[in-house]
GROMACS .gro file of C-alpha atoms in nm:
model
  450
    1MET     CA    1   0.000   0.000   0.000
    2ASP     CA    2   0.157   0.331  -0.111
    3TYR     CA    3   0.037   0.571   0.156
    4GLN     CA    4   0.169   0.881  -0.018
    5GLU     CA    5  -0.046   0.813  -0.322
    6LEU     CA    6  -0.342   0.703  -0.112
    7GLU     CA    7  -0.329   1.031   0.079
    8LYS     CA    8  -0.384   1.230  -0.240
    9LYS     CA    9  -0.654   0.992  -0.364
   10TYR     CA   10  -0.846   0.998  -0.035
   11LEU     CA   11  -0.813   1.375   0.007
   12ASP     CA   12  -0.968   1.418  -0.339
   13LEU     CA   13  -1.245   1.173  -0.248
   14ALA     CA   14  -1.318   1.347   0.084
   15GLY     CA   15  -1.331   1.683  -0.095
   16GLN     CA   16  -1.575   1.550  -0.355
   17VAL     CA   17  -1.809   1.408  -0.091
   18VAL     CA   18  -1.805   1.734   0.105
   19GLU     CA   19  -1.871   1.939  -0.208
   20LYS     CA   20  -2.164   1.719  -0.306
   21ALA     CA   21  -2.315   1.730   0.045
   22ALA     CA   22  -2.261   2.106   0.081
   23LYS     CA   23  -2.468   2.163  -0.234
   24ARG     CA   24  -2.762   2.035  -0.030
   25GLY     CA   25  -2.735   2.339   0.196
   26VAL     CA   26  -2.549   2.185   0.489
   27LEU     CA   27  -2.215   2.214   0.661
   28ALA     CA   28  -2.029   1.891   0.580
   29GLU     CA   29  -1.722   1.702   0.696
   30ALA     CA   30  -1.574   1.382   0.551
   31TYR     CA   31  -1.334   1.179   0.765
   32LEU     CA   32  -1.155   0.900   0.579
   33THR     CA   33  -0.922   0.633   0.716
   34ALA     CA   34  -0.740   0.332   0.577
   35GLY     CA   35  -0.501   0.101   0.754
   36GLU     CA   36  -0.349  -0.240   0.800
   37GLU     CA   37  -0.240  -0.427   1.112
   38LEU     CA   38  -0.012  -0.721   1.177
   39SER     CA   39  -0.018  -0.934   1.493
   40ILE     CA   40   0.217  -1.223   1.575
   41GLU     CA   41   0.179  -1.449   1.882
   42VAL     CA   42   0.459  -1.688   1.981
   43ARG     CA   43   0.466  -1.954   2.251
   44ASP     CA   44   0.736  -2.217   2.314
   45GLN     CA   45   0.917  -2.087   2.001
   46GLN     CA   46   0.619  -2.171   1.781
   47VAL     CA   47   0.396  -1.920   1.601
   48GLU     CA   48   0.057  -1.964   1.767
   49ALA     CA   49  -0.125  -1.695   1.573
   50LEU     CA   50  -0.045  -1.463   1.285
   51THR     CA   51  -0.312  -1.223   1.169
   52THR     CA   52  -0.325  -0.935   0.924
   53ALA     CA   53  -0.621  -0.704   0.887
   54ARG     CA   54  -0.710  -0.419   0.654
   55ASP     CA   55  -0.976  -0.159   0.704
   56GLN     CA   56  -1.100   0.151   0.525
   57GLY     CA   57  -1.401   0.374   0.552
   58LEU     CA   58  -1.552   0.720   0.536
   59GLY     CA   59  -1.757   0.894   0.803
   60LEU     CA   60  -1.973   1.187   0.695
   61ARG     CA   61  -2.103   1.449   0.937
   62VAL     CA   62  -2.352   1.712   0.823
   63ILE     CA   63  -2.504   2.004   1.015
   64ARG     CA   64  -2.828   2.171   0.912
   65ASP     CA   65  -3.017   2.417   1.137
   66HIS     CA   66  -2.786   2.314   1.424
   67ARG     CA   67  -2.889   1.949   1.383
   68VAL     CA   68  -2.615   1.688   1.330
   69GLY     CA   69  -2.653   1.390   1.101
   70PHE     CA   70  -2.390   1.120   1.066
   71ALA     CA   71  -2.342   0.815   0.844
   72PHE     CA   72  -2.049   0.601   0.733
   73THR     CA   73  -1.958   0.364   0.454
   74THR     CA   74  -1.680   0.119   0.372
   75ASP     CA   75  -1.778   0.121   0.005
   76PHE     CA   76  -1.624   0.406  -0.197
   77SER     CA   77  -1.829   0.353  -0.514
   78PRO     CA   78  -2.022   0.663  -0.633
   79ALA     CA   79  -2.358   0.499  -0.555
   80ALA     CA   80  -2.252   0.404  -0.200
   81LEU     CA   81  -2.114   0.753  -0.130
   82ASP     CA   82  -2.438   0.910  -0.258
   83ALA     CA   83  -2.635   0.678  -0.028
   84CYS     CA   84  -2.411   0.780   0.264
   85ILE     CA   85  -2.487   1.148   0.198
   86GLU     CA   86  -2.861   1.079   0.185
   87GLN     CA   87  -2.845   0.882   0.511
   88ALA     CA   88  -2.654   1.157   0.691
   89LEU     CA   89  -2.908   1.417   0.572
   90ALA     CA   90  -3.197   1.195   0.683
   91ASN     CA   91  -3.038   1.144   1.025
   92ALA     CA   92  -2.993   1.521   1.066
   93ARG     CA   93  -3.366   1.576   1.013
   94MET     CA   94  -3.436   1.348   1.311
   95ALA     CA   95  -3.177   1.506   1.545
   96THR     CA   96  -3.234   1.758   1.822
   97PRO     CA   97  -3.101   2.107   1.739
   98ASP     CA   98  -2.813   2.240   1.950
   99GLU     CA   99  -2.672   2.587   1.883
  100HIS     CA  100  -2.321   2.469   1.971
  101ASN     CA  101  -2.301   2.217   1.688
  102CYS     CA  102  -2.040   2.352   1.446
  103LEU     CA  103  -1.737   2.264   1.236
  104PRO     CA  104  -1.391   2.419   1.273
  105ALA     CA  105  -1.268   2.673   1.019
  106ARG     CA  106  -0.944   2.638   0.824
  107TYR     CA  107  -0.617   2.667   1.016
  108PRO     CA  108  -0.299   2.831   0.881
  109GLY     CA  109  -0.087   2.521   0.945
  110TYR     CA  110  -0.022   2.204   1.141
  111PRO     CA  111   0.274   2.083   1.350
  112ALA     CA  112   0.540   1.901   1.145
  113LEU     CA  113   0.576   1.547   1.282
  114ASP     CA  114   0.778   1.244   1.174
  115LEU     CA  115   0.523   0.965   1.224
  116TRP     CA  116   0.630   0.725   0.949
  117ASP     CA  117   0.910   0.471   0.992
  118PRO     CA  118   0.965   0.297   0.656
  119GLU     CA  119   1.148   0.017   0.841
  120ILE     CA  120   0.818  -0.104   0.989
  121THR     CA  121   0.690  -0.177   0.640
  122ALA     CA  122   1.022  -0.285   0.488
  123THR     CA  123   1.116  -0.538   0.759
  124PRO     CA  124   1.035  -0.893   0.639
  125LEU     CA  125   0.770  -1.091   0.826
  126GLU     CA  126   1.030  -1.357   0.917
  127LYS     CA  127   1.239  -1.097   1.103
  128LYS     CA  128   0.935  -0.983   1.301
  129ILE     CA  129   0.858  -1.344   1.397
  130GLU     CA  130   1.222  -1.389   1.501
  131LEU     CA  131   1.198  -1.076   1.718
  132ALA     CA  132   0.899  -1.226   1.906
  133LYS     CA  133   1.088  -1.556   1.949
  134GLU     CA  134   1.396  -1.373   2.078
  135ILE     CA  135   1.185  -1.199   2.344
  136GLU     CA  136   1.072  -1.539   2.469
  137ARG     CA  137   1.427  -1.681   2.460
  138GLN     CA  138   1.557  -1.387   2.663
  139ALA     CA  139   1.278  -1.423   2.919
  140ARG     CA  140   1.343  -1.796   2.965
  141ALA     CA  141   1.721  -1.747   2.982
  142TYR     CA  142   1.690  -1.482   3.254
  143ASP     CA  143   1.615  -1.733   3.531
  144PRO     CA  144   1.543  -2.111   3.531
  145ARG     CA  145   1.231  -2.044   3.740
  146VAL     CA  146   1.068  -1.874   3.437
  147LYS     CA  147   0.889  -2.182   3.309
  148ILE     CA  148   0.570  -2.075   3.130
  149THR     CA  149   0.503  -1.828   2.848
  150GLU     CA  150   0.147  -1.697   2.866
  151SER     CA  151   0.197  -1.479   2.560
  152CYS     CA  152   0.475  -1.327   2.356
  153SER     CA  153   0.379  -1.091   2.075
  154TYR     CA  154   0.482  -0.843   1.811
  155ASN     CA  155   0.238  -0.613   1.636
  156ASP     CA  156   0.242  -0.312   1.411
  157SER     CA  157  -0.008  -0.077   1.256
  158ARG     CA  158   0.008   0.146   0.946
  159TYR     CA  159  -0.270   0.391   0.866
  160LEU     CA  160  -0.367   0.716   0.700
  161VAL     CA  161  -0.624   0.983   0.778
  162ALA     CA  162  -0.773   1.231   0.531
  163LEU     CA  163  -1.020   1.499   0.632
  164ALA     CA  164  -1.209   1.771   0.447
  165ASN     CA  165  -1.488   2.003   0.552
  166SER     CA  166  -1.697   2.278   0.395
  167GLN     CA  167  -1.522   2.541   0.611
  168GLY     CA  168  -1.203   2.507   0.409
  169ILE     CA  169  -1.012   2.233   0.590
  170THR     CA  170  -0.834   1.975   0.374
  171ALA     CA  171  -0.562   1.778   0.551
  172ALA     CA  172  -0.408   1.432   0.557
  173TYR     CA  173  -0.127   1.236   0.717
  174HIS     CA  174  -0.002   0.879   0.738
  175ALA     CA  175   0.162   0.712   1.036
  176ALA     CA  176   0.287   0.382   1.171
  177ASN     CA  177   0.370   0.234   1.508
  178CYS     CA  178   0.490  -0.098   1.643
  179GLY     CA  179   0.522  -0.283   1.970
  180ALA     CA  180   0.612  -0.604   2.144
  181SER     CA  181   0.517  -0.762   2.474
  182THR     CA  182   0.561  -1.070   2.686
  183PHE     CA  183   0.374  -1.225   2.980
  184VAL     CA  184   0.562  -1.503   3.155
  185VAL     CA  185   0.517  -1.713   3.470
  186ALA     CA  186   0.787  -1.792   3.724
  187VAL     CA  187   0.737  -2.107   3.936
  188GLU     CA  188   0.902  -2.212   4.264
  189ASN     CA  189   0.790  -2.453   4.538
  190GLY     CA  190   0.440  -2.479   4.391
  191GLU     CA  191   0.397  -2.100   4.380
  192SER     CA  192   0.363  -1.909   4.053
  193GLN     CA  193   0.393  -1.538   3.977
  194THR     CA  194   0.344  -1.350   3.650
  195GLY     CA  195   0.545  -1.067   3.503
  196PHE     CA  196   0.519  -0.859   3.187
  197GLY     CA  197   0.749  -0.661   2.965
  198LEU     CA  198   0.647  -0.433   2.681
  199ALA     CA  199   0.769  -0.168   2.442
  200TYR     CA  200   0.565   0.044   2.200
  201GLY     CA  201   0.677   0.328   1.981
  202LEU     CA  202   0.714   0.484   1.639
  203LYS     CA  203   1.048   0.324   1.543
  204PHE     CA  204   1.111  -0.045   1.473
  205LYS     CA  205   1.480  -0.016   1.568
  206ASN     CA  206   1.387   0.096   1.921
  207ILE     CA  207   1.224  -0.237   2.010
  208ASP     CA  208   1.486  -0.425   2.212
  209PRO     CA  209   1.376  -0.791   2.245
  210ALA     CA  210   1.632  -0.861   2.519
  211LYS     CA  211   1.501  -0.574   2.731
  212VAL     CA  212   1.134  -0.673   2.683
  213GLY     CA  213   1.204  -1.040   2.767
  214ARG     CA  214   1.418  -0.969   3.073
  215GLU     CA  215   1.174  -0.711   3.204
  216GLY     CA  216   0.891  -0.965   3.202
  217ALA     CA  217   1.107  -1.235   3.361
  218SER     CA  218   1.249  -1.011   3.634
  219LYS     CA  219   0.903  -0.889   3.734
  220ALA     CA  220   0.780  -1.248   3.767
  221VAL     CA  221   1.085  -1.374   3.961
  222ARG     CA  222   1.099  -1.084   4.207
  223MET     CA  223   0.744  -1.159   4.329
  224LEU     CA  224   0.816  -1.524   4.427
  225GLY     CA  225   0.771  -1.577   4.798
  226ALA     CA  226   0.538  -1.278   4.838
  227LYS     CA  227   0.368  -1.239   5.177
  228ARG     CA  228   0.109  -1.017   5.340
  229VAL     CA  229   0.194  -0.731   5.575
  230ASN     CA  230  -0.002  -0.597   5.872
  231THR     CA  231  -0.244  -0.307   5.827
  232GLN     CA  232  -0.056   0.021   5.877
  233ARG     CA  233   0.005   0.372   5.748
  234ALA     CA  234   0.328   0.413   5.556
  235ALA     CA  235   0.483   0.576   5.252
  236VAL     CA  236   0.373   0.426   4.920
  237VAL     CA  237   0.567   0.440   4.593
  238PHE     CA  238   0.395   0.374   4.260
  239ASP     CA  239   0.612   0.241   3.981
  240PRO     CA  240   0.540   0.409   3.642
  241TYR     CA  241   0.299   0.137   3.527
  242VAL     CA  242   0.086   0.168   3.841
  243ALA     CA  243   0.087   0.548   3.814
  244THR     CA  244  -0.049   0.520   3.458
  245ASN     CA  245  -0.330   0.299   3.591
  246PHE     CA  246  -0.443   0.591   3.806
  247LEU     CA  247  -0.411   0.829   3.509
  248GLY     CA  248  -0.665   0.606   3.335
  249VAL     CA  249  -0.921   0.721   3.595
  250ILE     CA  250  -0.809   1.086   3.589
  251ALA     CA  251  -0.817   1.125   3.208
  252PRO     CA  252  -1.196   1.109   3.152
  253ALA     CA  253  -1.250   1.352   3.441
  254LEU     CA  254  -1.042   1.615   3.255
  255ALA     CA  255  -1.254   1.591   2.938
  256ALA     CA  256  -1.479   1.894   2.899
  257ASP     CA  257  -1.783   1.686   2.799
  258ALA     CA  258  -1.769   1.500   3.134
  259VAL     CA  259  -1.738   1.834   3.316
  260GLN     CA  260  -2.033   1.982   3.126
  261LYS     CA  261  -2.247   1.680   3.213
  262GLY     CA  262  -2.156   1.707   3.583
  263LYS     CA  263  -1.966   1.378   3.570
  264SER     CA  264  -1.618   1.496   3.668
  265LEU     CA  265  -1.446   1.518   4.005
  266PHE     CA  266  -1.267   1.831   3.875
  267ARG     CA  267  -1.586   2.025   3.793
  268GLY     CA  268  -1.569   2.386   3.913
  269ARG     CA  269  -1.206   2.355   4.023
  270VAL     CA  270  -1.015   2.544   3.751
  271GLY     CA  271  -0.762   2.771   3.923
  272GLN     CA  272  -0.766   2.558   4.239
  273GLN     CA  273  -0.499   2.332   4.388
  274VAL     CA  274  -0.599   1.975   4.301
  275ALA     CA  275  -0.257   1.808   4.337
  276ALA     CA  276   0.076   1.856   4.510
  277PRO     CA  277   0.302   2.134   4.373
  278VAL     CA  278   0.538   1.867   4.231
  279ILE     CA  279   0.272   1.756   3.978
  280ASN     CA  280   0.253   1.881   3.620
  281LEU     CA  281  -0.001   1.688   3.411
  282ILE     CA  282   0.016   1.724   3.033
  283ASP     CA  283  -0.169   1.613   2.721
  284ASP     CA  284   0.050   1.653   2.414
  285GLY     CA  285  -0.089   1.554   2.075
  286CYS     CA  286   0.227   1.671   1.894
  287ARG     CA  287   0.490   1.505   2.115
  288PRO     CA  288   0.767   1.398   1.871
  289ASP     CA  289   0.791   1.037   1.995
  290GLY     CA  290   0.428   0.995   2.101
  291ILE     CA  291   0.235   0.692   1.984
  292ALA     CA  292  -0.084   0.902   1.983
  293SER     CA  293   0.070   1.202   1.805
  294SER     CA  294  -0.087   1.346   1.491
  295PRO     CA  295  -0.077   1.685   1.319
  296PHE     CA  296  -0.450   1.732   1.370
  297ASP     CA  297  -0.734   1.578   1.567
  298GLY     CA  298  -1.048   1.401   1.439
  299GLU     CA  299  -1.195   1.734   1.326
  300GLY     CA  300  -0.892   1.890   1.157
  301VAL     CA  301  -0.792   2.108   1.455
  302PRO     CA  302  -0.413   2.125   1.512
  303THR     CA  303  -0.291   1.918   1.806
  304GLU     CA  304  -0.104   2.093   2.084
  305HIS     CA  305   0.081   2.069   2.414
  306THR     CA  306  -0.183   2.129   2.683
  307LEU     CA  307  -0.073   2.187   3.042
  308LEU     CA  308  -0.375   2.067   3.241
  309ILE     CA  309  -0.233   2.074   3.594
  310GLU     CA  310   0.058   2.311   3.659
  311LYS     CA  311   0.242   2.280   3.992
  312GLY     CA  312  -0.070   2.117   4.131
  313VAL     CA  313  -0.314   2.384   4.005
  314LEU     CA  314  -0.587   2.286   3.757
  315ARG     CA  315  -0.547   2.515   3.455
  316CYS     CA  316  -0.799   2.390   3.198
  317PHE     CA  317  -0.988   2.096   3.046
  318LEU     CA  318  -0.956   1.912   2.715
  319HIS     CA  319  -1.192   2.030   2.440
  320ASN     CA  320  -1.320   1.938   2.098
  321THR     CA  321  -1.501   2.190   1.877
  322TYR     CA  322  -1.844   2.131   2.031
  323THR     CA  323  -1.741   2.152   2.399
  324ALA     CA  324  -1.525   2.458   2.322
  325ALA     CA  325  -1.821   2.635   2.159
  326ARG     CA  326  -2.036   2.547   2.459
  327ASP     CA  327  -1.783   2.694   2.705
  328GLY     CA  328  -1.687   2.990   2.486
  329VAL     CA  329  -1.323   2.881   2.458
  330ARG     CA  330  -1.113   2.730   2.177
  331SER     CA  331  -1.063   2.363   2.103
  332THR     CA  332  -0.745   2.210   2.245
  333GLY     CA  333  -0.726   1.970   1.950
  334ASN     CA  334  -0.873   1.679   2.143
  335GLY     CA  335  -1.156   1.582   1.909
  336ALA     CA  336  -1.097   1.207   1.930
  337ARG     CA  337  -1.242   0.943   1.698
  338GLY     CA  338  -1.230   0.571   1.766
  339SER     CA  339  -1.272   0.515   1.393
  340PHE     CA  340  -1.451   0.647   1.084
  341LYS     CA  341  -1.768   0.493   1.232
  342THR     CA  342  -1.801   0.754   1.509
  343THR     CA  343  -1.834   1.130   1.551
  344PRO     CA  344  -1.561   1.315   1.745
  345GLU     CA  345  -1.573   1.293   2.123
  346VAL     CA  346  -1.321   1.439   2.369
  347GLY     CA  347  -1.020   1.220   2.436
  348THR     CA  348  -0.660   1.233   2.547
  349THR     CA  349  -0.359   1.194   2.318
  350ASN     CA  350  -0.015   1.147   2.480
  351PHE     CA  351  -0.124   1.194   2.841
  352TYR     CA  352   0.141   1.199   3.114
  353ILE     CA  353   0.284   1.328   3.439
  354GLU     CA  354   0.597   1.532   3.372
  355ALA     CA  355   0.921   1.380   3.503
  356GLY     CA  356   1.097   1.515   3.810
  357SER     CA  357   1.471   1.554   3.857
  358ARG     CA  358   1.558   1.275   4.102
  359SER     CA  359   1.612   0.904   4.042
  360PRO     CA  360   1.363   0.643   4.170
  361GLU     CA  361   1.642   0.506   4.394
  362GLU     CA  362   1.685   0.846   4.559
  363ILE     CA  363   1.319   0.886   4.649
  364ILE     CA  364   1.302   0.528   4.781
  365LYS     CA  365   1.620   0.573   4.986
  366GLU     CA  366   1.447   0.835   5.204
  367ILE     CA  367   1.170   0.596   5.315
  368PRO     CA  368   1.211   0.428   5.659
  369LYS     CA  369   0.927   0.185   5.579
  370GLY     CA  370   0.675   0.162   5.298
  371LEU     CA  371   0.544  -0.025   4.997
  372TYR     CA  372   0.675  -0.008   4.639
  373VAL     CA  373   0.361  -0.095   4.440
  374THR     CA  374   0.420  -0.280   4.112
  375GLU     CA  375   0.063  -0.383   4.028
  376VAL     CA  376  -0.293  -0.288   4.124
  377MET     CA  377  -0.608  -0.493   4.071
  378GLY     CA  378  -0.963  -0.361   4.035
  379MET     CA  379  -0.880  -0.015   3.899
  380HIS     CA  380  -1.195  -0.036   3.682
  381THR     CA  381  -1.402  -0.004   4.001
  382ALA     CA  382  -1.267   0.346   4.076
  383ASN     CA  383  -1.535   0.615   4.053
  384PRO     CA  384  -1.439   0.890   3.803
  385ILE     CA  385  -1.709   1.122   3.941
  386SER     CA  386  -1.635   1.104   4.315
  387GLY     CA  387  -1.272   0.997   4.273
  388ASP     CA  388  -1.304   0.719   4.531
  389PHE     CA  389  -1.101   0.403   4.476
  390SER     CA  390  -1.018   0.078   4.655
  391VAL     CA  391  -0.778  -0.159   4.481
  392GLY     CA  392  -0.576  -0.469   4.555
  393ALA     CA  393  -0.201  -0.422   4.538
  394THR     CA  394   0.119  -0.622   4.509
  395GLY     CA  395   0.472  -0.495   4.534
  396ILE     CA  396   0.793  -0.496   4.736
  397TRP     CA  397   0.834  -0.386   5.096
  398ILE     CA  398   1.070  -0.096   5.164
  399GLU     CA  399   1.278  -0.109   5.483
  400LYS     CA  400   1.535   0.162   5.566
  401GLY     CA  401   1.541   0.285   5.209
  402GLU     CA  402   1.593  -0.058   5.053
  403LEU     CA  403   1.361  -0.286   4.854
  404THR     CA  404   1.335  -0.605   5.062
  405THR     CA  405   1.063  -0.873   5.043
  406PRO     CA  406   0.775  -0.912   4.794
  407VAL     CA  407   0.424  -0.832   4.922
  408ARG     CA  408   0.083  -0.945   4.798
  409GLY     CA  409  -0.274  -0.963   4.927
  410VAL     CA  410  -0.293  -0.601   5.045
  411ALA     CA  411  -0.530  -0.319   4.954
  412ILE     CA  412  -0.500   0.057   4.923
  413ALA     CA  413  -0.796   0.294   4.917
  414GLY     CA  414  -0.868   0.665   4.910
  415ASN     CA  415  -0.973   0.950   4.685
  416ILE     CA  416  -0.795   1.058   4.366
  417ILE     CA  417  -0.772   1.424   4.474
  418GLY     CA  418  -0.641   1.324   4.816
  419LEU     CA  419  -0.389   1.095   4.650
  420LEU     CA  420  -0.268   1.367   4.411
  421GLU     CA  421  -0.233   1.613   4.701
  422ALA     CA  422  -0.030   1.362   4.905
  423ILE     CA  423   0.240   1.309   4.638
  424ASP     CA  424   0.568   1.440   4.775
  425ALA     CA  425   0.820   1.322   4.515
  426VAL     CA  426   0.830   1.258   4.141
  427ALA     CA  427   1.119   1.069   3.981
  428ASN     CA  428   1.296   1.127   3.649
  429ASP     CA  429   1.200   0.795   3.485
  430LEU     CA  430   0.899   0.898   3.272
  431THR     CA  431   0.785   0.578   3.099
  432PHE     CA  432   0.504   0.543   2.846
  433PHE     CA  433   0.273   0.243   2.828
  434GLY     CA  434   0.107   0.309   2.495
  435ALA     CA  435  -0.016   0.669   2.497
  436THR     CA  436  -0.017   0.713   2.877
  437GLY     CA  437   0.301   0.785   3.069
  438ALA     CA  438   0.425   0.850   3.421
  439PRO     CA  439   0.742   0.846   3.626
  440THR     CA  440   0.780   0.675   3.965
  441ILE     CA  441   0.585   0.877   4.223
  442ARG     CA  442   0.589   0.874   4.604
  443ILE     CA  443   0.288   0.930   4.830
  444ALA     CA  444   0.391   1.055   5.176
  445SER     CA  445   0.148   0.833   5.368
  446MET     CA  446  -0.139   0.595   5.293
  447THR     CA  447  -0.323   0.320   5.475
  448ILE     CA  448  -0.208  -0.021   5.357
  449SER     CA  449  -0.468  -0.282   5.452
  450GLY     CA  450  -0.313  -0.623   5.517
   0.00000   0.00000   0.00000
């Protein structure tokens, strides 16, 4: 698939559809995507599954008398596109009018981003299979107690987006990303513990199979012999992966549509302290190495670096064109689309806590006793409206500034705002897990229920 040529072809097609729809007296927007994905699963040095998938489609949004109509098609024949226009117009007639329904006007330019690694496409399938096998070999070689491979995978995705609207926007880009992961089980004296390693990014050369394999193995092995601890208050340290789990609850609460519906714990708190002064929380849709980076969002609005929480103070929310119109502000370029089959909602891009200046070892060294949390269970039960959470936790006990024995079967509970306010140290090891990233963070004191 030649994405450069497809870009031009799909931009022309989007423009034609918009022009045809606009002649019916409506505002119109065509959002076109095409892509292909590869997924390889390896276990015991055998390929268990190898799948490739291709997808393409066009979503058409029209606005007439403040009423929105939407329809999509995977068939790009003239008859199918005409039918899609008719369906969108019919759906608009049935919709409820809302004065804030609008489309963005043309922008002078978009951020220049390098989102295409030709090596992802050029690398032979056999080499990608070998990479997945090498991850498993490295995991097994790390320690003889690593005995079971639950999964070991490589996957990549290549796609393009073309967008045109009747307000003058015509824009397109193509991008690719790739990743690898492993989940392994370590066994000793009848006890088993799992560990994972993963790496995702925009460059094929940055996937280090040895690092991914050893990371999964080391996490499994270090938890062998885990015990409970007594209920107590102590310092708690979240490793980057656990911190991103909590960001998964915070993200929807910073979306303007949730705020406008009264479904956000941050409602009415702009300008207020909602976290410790060491916390800067950012959404950056144009981060150079970000897996969720793009020059524009799902509506053709340029992406940007949005500082949501600055030194603990809530500065703003994330907006698409509709929520921005409703609040009388400008879009932050966060009009997110799951696919061509949906209209833009509000969503995060590369969402992360900014790194601090000290190493994780330094912030652990200052703790007389506490828990270094490596995994939490039940995060989906956290309430994004009240901010209350209660989760199971596993990790490693800290004694006199040193990581000592593995711990499991404990629980931590509280409120997201209270948790953010209690953070007293942020490390320099910002790590991304997909599009969400965090460094190691330390909470001064929490109740650990044994």
